[in-house]
Amino acid sequence: GAGVSQSPSNKVTEKGKDVELRCDPISGHTALYWYRQSLGQGLEFLIYFQGNSAPDKSGLPSDRFSAERTGGSVSTLTIQRTQQEDSAVYLCASSLAGISNEQFFGPGTRLTVL
Amino acid sequence: TQLLEQSPQFLSIQEGENLTVYCNSSSVFSSLQWYRQEPGEGPVLLVTVVTGGEVKKLKRLTFQFGDARKDSSLHITAAQPGDTGLYLCAGGSQGNLIFGKGTKLSVKP
């Protein structure tokens, strides 16, 4: 389809393991965002990529979190040494340009850390 | 730190009733967006407002941006079960798009 896709849809891991979450944005969208949504909470901004500019990493909660965007398209969010508090839905969104444009969201990856 | 507070947090009403949900901040935003999120899906944009005092209508939904661009409201007329979902407001300024925690709306037939 033409929308934002994320994989896997669900991920269960053990505490201390590393996980990689993937996001395929809409083709041609220059901006890509990662958010985290815990149960009953709003969206917590994690990281923002815009074109070839250095990403805005100001929302990453610790140095265990990192993200890459290869070739201006696909992005991978990596969480090292996962903790139980990392359990949440991780949402990816893309848009044509900057923050003020409509963000199109993927369905999210539900991460459960046991 | 810019924060957006949404109220009420939960709202359960009967089909046909009217409702208003609020999004408030002490900060000024250059734009404000409203999204609706259904379980298991990502949020979907409903509207963007950019001018203080602006009112936008989307069928039975009316959105208003406060004169000072610090607050917004969403009014739904004659709510239907299909309106059920989590309504999120998001403020844009320099840098990040900041989301409120949302209002969880349940419309019972």
mmCIF file with all atom_site columns, C-alpha atoms in Angstrom, chain A residues 9-112:
data_model
loop_
_atom_site.group_PDB
_atom_site.id
_atom_site.type_symbol
_atom_site.label_atom_id
_atom_site.label_alt_id
_atom_site.label_comp_id
_atom_site.label_asym_id
_atom_site.label_entity_id
_atom_site.label_seq_id
_atom_site.pdbx_PDB_ins_code
_atom_site.Cartn_x
_atom_site.Cartn_y
_atom_site.Cartn_z
_atom_site.occupancy
_atom_site.B_iso_or_equiv
_atom_site.pdbx_formal_charge
_atom_site.auth_seq_id
_atom_site.auth_comp_id
_atom_site.auth_asym_id
_atom_site.auth_atom_id
_atom_site.pdbx_PDB_model_num
ATOM 1   C CA . SER A 1 9   ? 3.575  -5.343  14.448 1.00 0.00 ? 9   SER A CA 1
ATOM 2   C CA . ASN A 1 10  ? 4.281  -7.023  17.763 1.00 0.00 ? 10  ASN A CA 1
ATOM 3   C CA . LYS A 1 11  ? 7.560  -7.821  19.488 1.00 0.00 ? 11  LYS A CA 1
ATOM 4   C CA . VAL A 1 12  ? 8.035  -9.675  22.745 1.00 0.00 ? 12  VAL A CA 1
ATOM 5   C CA . THR A 1 13  ? 11.547 -9.728  24.128 1.00 0.00 ? 13  THR A CA 1
ATOM 6   C CA . GLU A 1 14  ? 13.377 -10.495 27.324 1.00 0.00 ? 14  GLU A CA 1
ATOM 7   C CA . LYS A 1 15  ? 14.887 -7.824  29.514 1.00 0.00 ? 15  LYS A CA 1
ATOM 8   C CA . GLY A 1 16  ? 18.438 -7.063  28.434 1.00 0.00 ? 16  GLY A CA 1
ATOM 9   C CA . LYS A 1 17  ? 18.017 -8.040  24.791 1.00 0.00 ? 17  LYS A CA 1
ATOM 10  C CA . ASP A 1 18  ? 18.381 -5.594  21.884 1.00 0.00 ? 18  ASP A CA 1
ATOM 11  C CA . VAL A 1 19  ? 15.476 -4.913  19.491 1.00 0.00 ? 19  VAL A CA 1
ATOM 12  C CA . GLU A 1 20  ? 15.184 -3.259  16.090 1.00 0.00 ? 20  GLU A CA 1
ATOM 13  C CA . LEU A 1 21  ? 11.980 -1.675  14.868 1.00 0.00 ? 21  LEU A CA 1
ATOM 14  C CA . ARG A 1 22  ? 11.539 -0.783  11.215 1.00 0.00 ? 22  ARG A CA 1
ATOM 15  C CA . CYS A 1 23  ? 9.613  2.008   9.511  1.00 0.00 ? 23  CYS A CA 1
ATOM 16  C CA . ASP A 1 24  ? 8.925  2.413   5.790  1.00 0.00 ? 24  ASP A CA 1
ATOM 17  C CA . PRO A 1 25  ? 7.661  5.961   5.189  1.00 0.00 ? 25  PRO A CA 1
ATOM 18  C CA . ILE A 1 26  ? 5.490  7.157   2.344  1.00 0.00 ? 26  ILE A CA 1
ATOM 19  C CA . SER A 1 27  ? 7.564  7.519   -0.793 1.00 0.00 ? 27  SER A CA 1
ATOM 20  C CA . GLY A 1 28  ? 8.686  11.100  -1.304 1.00 0.00 ? 28  GLY A CA 1
ATOM 21  C CA . HIS A 1 29  ? 8.154  12.185  2.288  1.00 0.00 ? 29  HIS A CA 1
ATOM 22  C CA . THR A 1 30  ? 11.272 13.957  3.483  1.00 0.00 ? 30  THR A CA 1
ATOM 23  C CA . ALA A 1 31  ? 10.436 14.052  7.181  1.00 0.00 ? 31  ALA A CA 1
ATOM 24  C CA . LEU A 1 32  ? 10.243 11.004  9.446  1.00 0.00 ? 32  LEU A CA 1
ATOM 25  C CA . TYR A 1 33  ? 9.346  10.868  13.128 1.00 0.00 ? 33  TYR A CA 1
ATOM 26  C CA . TRP A 1 34  ? 9.420  8.256   15.847 1.00 0.00 ? 34  TRP A CA 1
ATOM 27  C CA . TYR A 1 35  ? 7.080  8.453   18.854 1.00 0.00 ? 35  TYR A CA 1
ATOM 28  C CA . ARG A 1 36  ? 6.402  6.253   21.853 1.00 0.00 ? 36  ARG A CA 1
ATOM 29  C CA . GLN A 1 37  ? 2.914  5.757   23.269 1.00 0.00 ? 37  GLN A CA 1
ATOM 30  C CA . SER A 1 38  ? 2.481  4.108   26.643 1.00 0.00 ? 38  SER A CA 1
ATOM 31  C CA . LEU A 1 39  ? -0.877 2.804   27.855 1.00 0.00 ? 39  LEU A CA 1
ATOM 32  C CA . GLY A 1 40  ? -3.238 5.691   28.491 1.00 0.00 ? 40  GLY A CA 1
ATOM 33  C CA . GLN A 1 41  ? -0.656 8.261   27.513 1.00 0.00 ? 41  GLN A CA 1
ATOM 34  C CA . GLY A 1 42  ? -0.225 10.623  24.630 1.00 0.00 ? 42  GLY A CA 1
ATOM 35  C CA . LEU A 1 43  ? 2.566  10.465  22.104 1.00 0.00 ? 43  LEU A CA 1
ATOM 36  C CA . GLU A 1 44  ? 6.085  11.026  23.381 1.00 0.00 ? 44  GLU A CA 1
ATOM 37  C CA . PHE A 1 45  ? 8.407  12.436  20.718 1.00 0.00 ? 45  PHE A CA 1
ATOM 38  C CA . LEU A 1 46  ? 11.621 10.453  20.278 1.00 0.00 ? 46  LEU A CA 1
ATOM 39  C CA . ILE A 1 47  ? 13.488 11.548  17.146 1.00 0.00 ? 47  ILE A CA 1
ATOM 40  C CA . TYR A 1 48  ? 12.936 13.497  13.918 1.00 0.00 ? 48  TYR A CA 1
ATOM 41  C CA . PHE A 1 49  ? 14.710 13.189  10.554 1.00 0.00 ? 49  PHE A CA 1
ATOM 42  C CA . GLN A 1 50  ? 14.371 15.922  7.921  1.00 0.00 ? 50  GLN A CA 1
ATOM 43  C CA . GLY A 1 51  ? 16.060 15.331  4.590  1.00 0.00 ? 51  GLY A CA 1
ATOM 44  C CA . ASN A 1 52  ? 19.826 15.241  4.880  1.00 0.00 ? 52  ASN A CA 1
ATOM 45  C CA . SER A 1 53  ? 19.939 17.377  8.016  1.00 0.00 ? 53  SER A CA 1
ATOM 46  C CA . ALA A 1 54  ? 21.259 16.063  11.294 1.00 0.00 ? 54  ALA A CA 1
ATOM 47  C CA . PRO A 1 55  ? 18.375 14.378  13.157 1.00 0.00 ? 55  PRO A CA 1
ATOM 48  C CA . ASP A 1 56  ? 16.736 15.983  16.171 1.00 0.00 ? 56  ASP A CA 1
ATOM 49  C CA . LYS A 1 57  ? 17.443 13.425  18.891 1.00 0.00 ? 57  LYS A CA 1
ATOM 50  C CA . SER A 1 58  ? 16.224 15.544  21.767 1.00 0.00 ? 58  SER A CA 1
ATOM 51  C CA . GLY A 1 59  ? 13.400 13.156  22.689 1.00 0.00 ? 59  GLY A CA 1
ATOM 52  C CA . LEU A 1 60  ? 15.434 9.983   23.059 1.00 0.00 ? 60  LEU A CA 1
ATOM 53  C CA . PRO A 1 61  ? 15.033 8.920   26.717 1.00 0.00 ? 61  PRO A CA 1
ATOM 54  C CA . SER A 1 62  ? 18.487 7.368   27.149 1.00 0.00 ? 62  SER A CA 1
ATOM 55  C CA . ASP A 1 63  ? 21.610 6.383   25.237 1.00 0.00 ? 63  ASP A CA 1
ATOM 56  C CA . ARG A 1 64  ? 20.142 2.884   24.845 1.00 0.00 ? 64  ARG A CA 1
ATOM 57  C CA . PHE A 1 65  ? 17.917 4.348   22.131 1.00 0.00 ? 65  PHE A CA 1
ATOM 58  C CA . SER A 1 66  ? 19.219 5.168   18.662 1.00 0.00 ? 66  SER A CA 1
ATOM 59  C CA . ALA A 1 67  ? 17.790 5.519   15.179 1.00 0.00 ? 67  ALA A CA 1
ATOM 60  C CA . GLU A 1 68  ? 19.054 5.599   11.640 1.00 0.00 ? 68  GLU A CA 1
ATOM 61  C CA . ARG A 1 69  ? 17.517 6.589   8.358  1.00 0.00 ? 69  ARG A CA 1
ATOM 62  C CA . THR A 1 70  ? 19.220 5.085   5.350  1.00 0.00 ? 70  THR A CA 1
ATOM 63  C CA . GLY A 1 71  ? 19.061 6.722   1.947  1.00 0.00 ? 71  GLY A CA 1
ATOM 64  C CA . GLY A 1 72  ? 16.449 9.184   3.145  1.00 0.00 ? 72  GLY A CA 1
ATOM 65  C CA . SER A 1 73  ? 13.847 6.444   3.277  1.00 0.00 ? 73  SER A CA 1
ATOM 66  C CA . VAL A 1 74  ? 13.640 3.453   5.629  1.00 0.00 ? 74  VAL A CA 1
ATOM 67  C CA . SER A 1 75  ? 14.342 4.059   9.300  1.00 0.00 ? 75  SER A CA 1
ATOM 68  C CA . THR A 1 76  ? 15.328 1.687   12.082 1.00 0.00 ? 76  THR A CA 1
ATOM 69  C CA . LEU A 1 77  ? 14.850 2.418   15.779 1.00 0.00 ? 77  LEU A CA 1
ATOM 70  C CA . THR A 1 78  ? 17.172 0.352   17.955 1.00 0.00 ? 78  THR A CA 1
ATOM 71  C CA . ILE A 1 79  ? 16.754 -0.181  21.671 1.00 0.00 ? 79  ILE A CA 1
ATOM 72  C CA . GLN A 1 80  ? 19.714 -1.809  23.396 1.00 0.00 ? 80  GLN A CA 1
ATOM 73  C CA . ARG A 1 81  ? 19.563 -3.716  26.664 1.00 0.00 ? 81  ARG A CA 1
ATOM 74  C CA . THR A 1 82  ? 15.775 -3.392  26.844 1.00 0.00 ? 82  THR A CA 1
ATOM 75  C CA . GLN A 1 83  ? 14.086 -2.676  30.165 1.00 0.00 ? 83  GLN A CA 1
ATOM 76  C CA . GLN A 1 84  ? 10.512 -3.368  31.233 1.00 0.00 ? 84  GLN A CA 1
ATOM 77  C CA . GLU A 1 85  ? 9.740  0.360   31.154 1.00 0.00 ? 85  GLU A CA 1
ATOM 78  C CA . ASP A 1 86  ? 10.500 0.322   27.420 1.00 0.00 ? 86  ASP A CA 1
ATOM 79  C CA . SER A 1 87  ? 7.258  -1.607  26.864 1.00 0.00 ? 87  SER A CA 1
ATOM 80  C CA . ALA A 1 88  ? 5.008  0.598   24.730 1.00 0.00 ? 88  ALA A CA 1
ATOM 81  C CA . VAL A 1 89  ? 3.701  1.117   21.214 1.00 0.00 ? 89  VAL A CA 1
ATOM 82  C CA . TYR A 1 90  ? 6.311  2.704   18.984 1.00 0.00 ? 90  TYR A CA 1
ATOM 83  C CA . LEU A 1 91  ? 4.783  4.818   16.225 1.00 0.00 ? 91  LEU A CA 1
ATOM 84  C CA . CYS A 1 92  ? 6.458  6.107   13.102 1.00 0.00 ? 92  CYS A CA 1
ATOM 85  C CA . ALA A 1 93  ? 5.134  8.991   11.016 1.00 0.00 ? 93  ALA A CA 1
ATOM 86  C CA . SER A 1 94  ? 6.226  10.735  7.853  1.00 0.00 ? 94  SER A CA 1
ATOM 87  C CA . SER A 1 95  ? 5.365  14.042  6.239  1.00 0.00 ? 95  SER A CA 1
ATOM 88  C CA . LEU A 1 96  ? 6.198  16.025  3.141  1.00 0.00 ? 96  LEU A CA 1
ATOM 89  C CA . ALA A 1 97  ? 8.200  18.687  4.927  1.00 0.00 ? 97  ALA A CA 1
ATOM 90  C CA . GLY A 1 98  ? 8.483  20.101  8.404  1.00 0.00 ? 98  GLY A CA 1
ATOM 91  C CA . ILE A 1 99  ? 6.532  19.928  11.606 1.00 0.00 ? 99  ILE A CA 1
ATOM 92  C CA . SER A 1 100 ? 3.534  21.962  10.413 1.00 0.00 ? 100 SER A CA 1
ATOM 93  C CA . ASN A 1 101 ? 2.595  19.530  7.669  1.00 0.00 ? 101 ASN A CA 1
ATOM 94  C CA . GLU A 1 102 ? 0.230  16.629  8.148  1.00 0.00 ? 102 GLU A CA 1
ATOM 95  C CA . GLN A 1 103 ? 1.918  13.619  9.667  1.00 0.00 ? 103 GLN A CA 1
ATOM 96  C CA . PHE A 1 104 ? 0.883  10.215  8.367  1.00 0.00 ? 104 PHE A CA 1
ATOM 97  C CA . PHE A 1 105 ? 1.256  7.503   10.966 1.00 0.00 ? 105 PHE A CA 1
ATOM 98  C CA . GLY A 1 106 ? 1.987  3.831   10.668 1.00 0.00 ? 106 GLY A CA 1
ATOM 99  C CA . PRO A 1 107 ? 0.066  1.264   12.735 1.00 0.00 ? 107 PRO A CA 1
ATOM 100 C CA . GLY A 1 108 ? 2.849  1.012   15.287 1.00 0.00 ? 108 GLY A CA 1
ATOM 101 C CA . THR A 1 109 ? 4.945  -1.757  16.806 1.00 0.00 ? 109 THR A CA 1
ATOM 102 C CA . ARG A 1 110 ? 3.779  -3.022  20.185 1.00 0.00 ? 110 ARG A CA 1
ATOM 103 C CA . LEU A 1 111 ? 6.885  -3.856  22.221 1.00 0.00 ? 111 LEU A CA 1
ATOM 104 C CA . THR A 1 112 ? 6.610  -5.989  25.337 1.00 0.00 ? 112 THR A CA 1
#
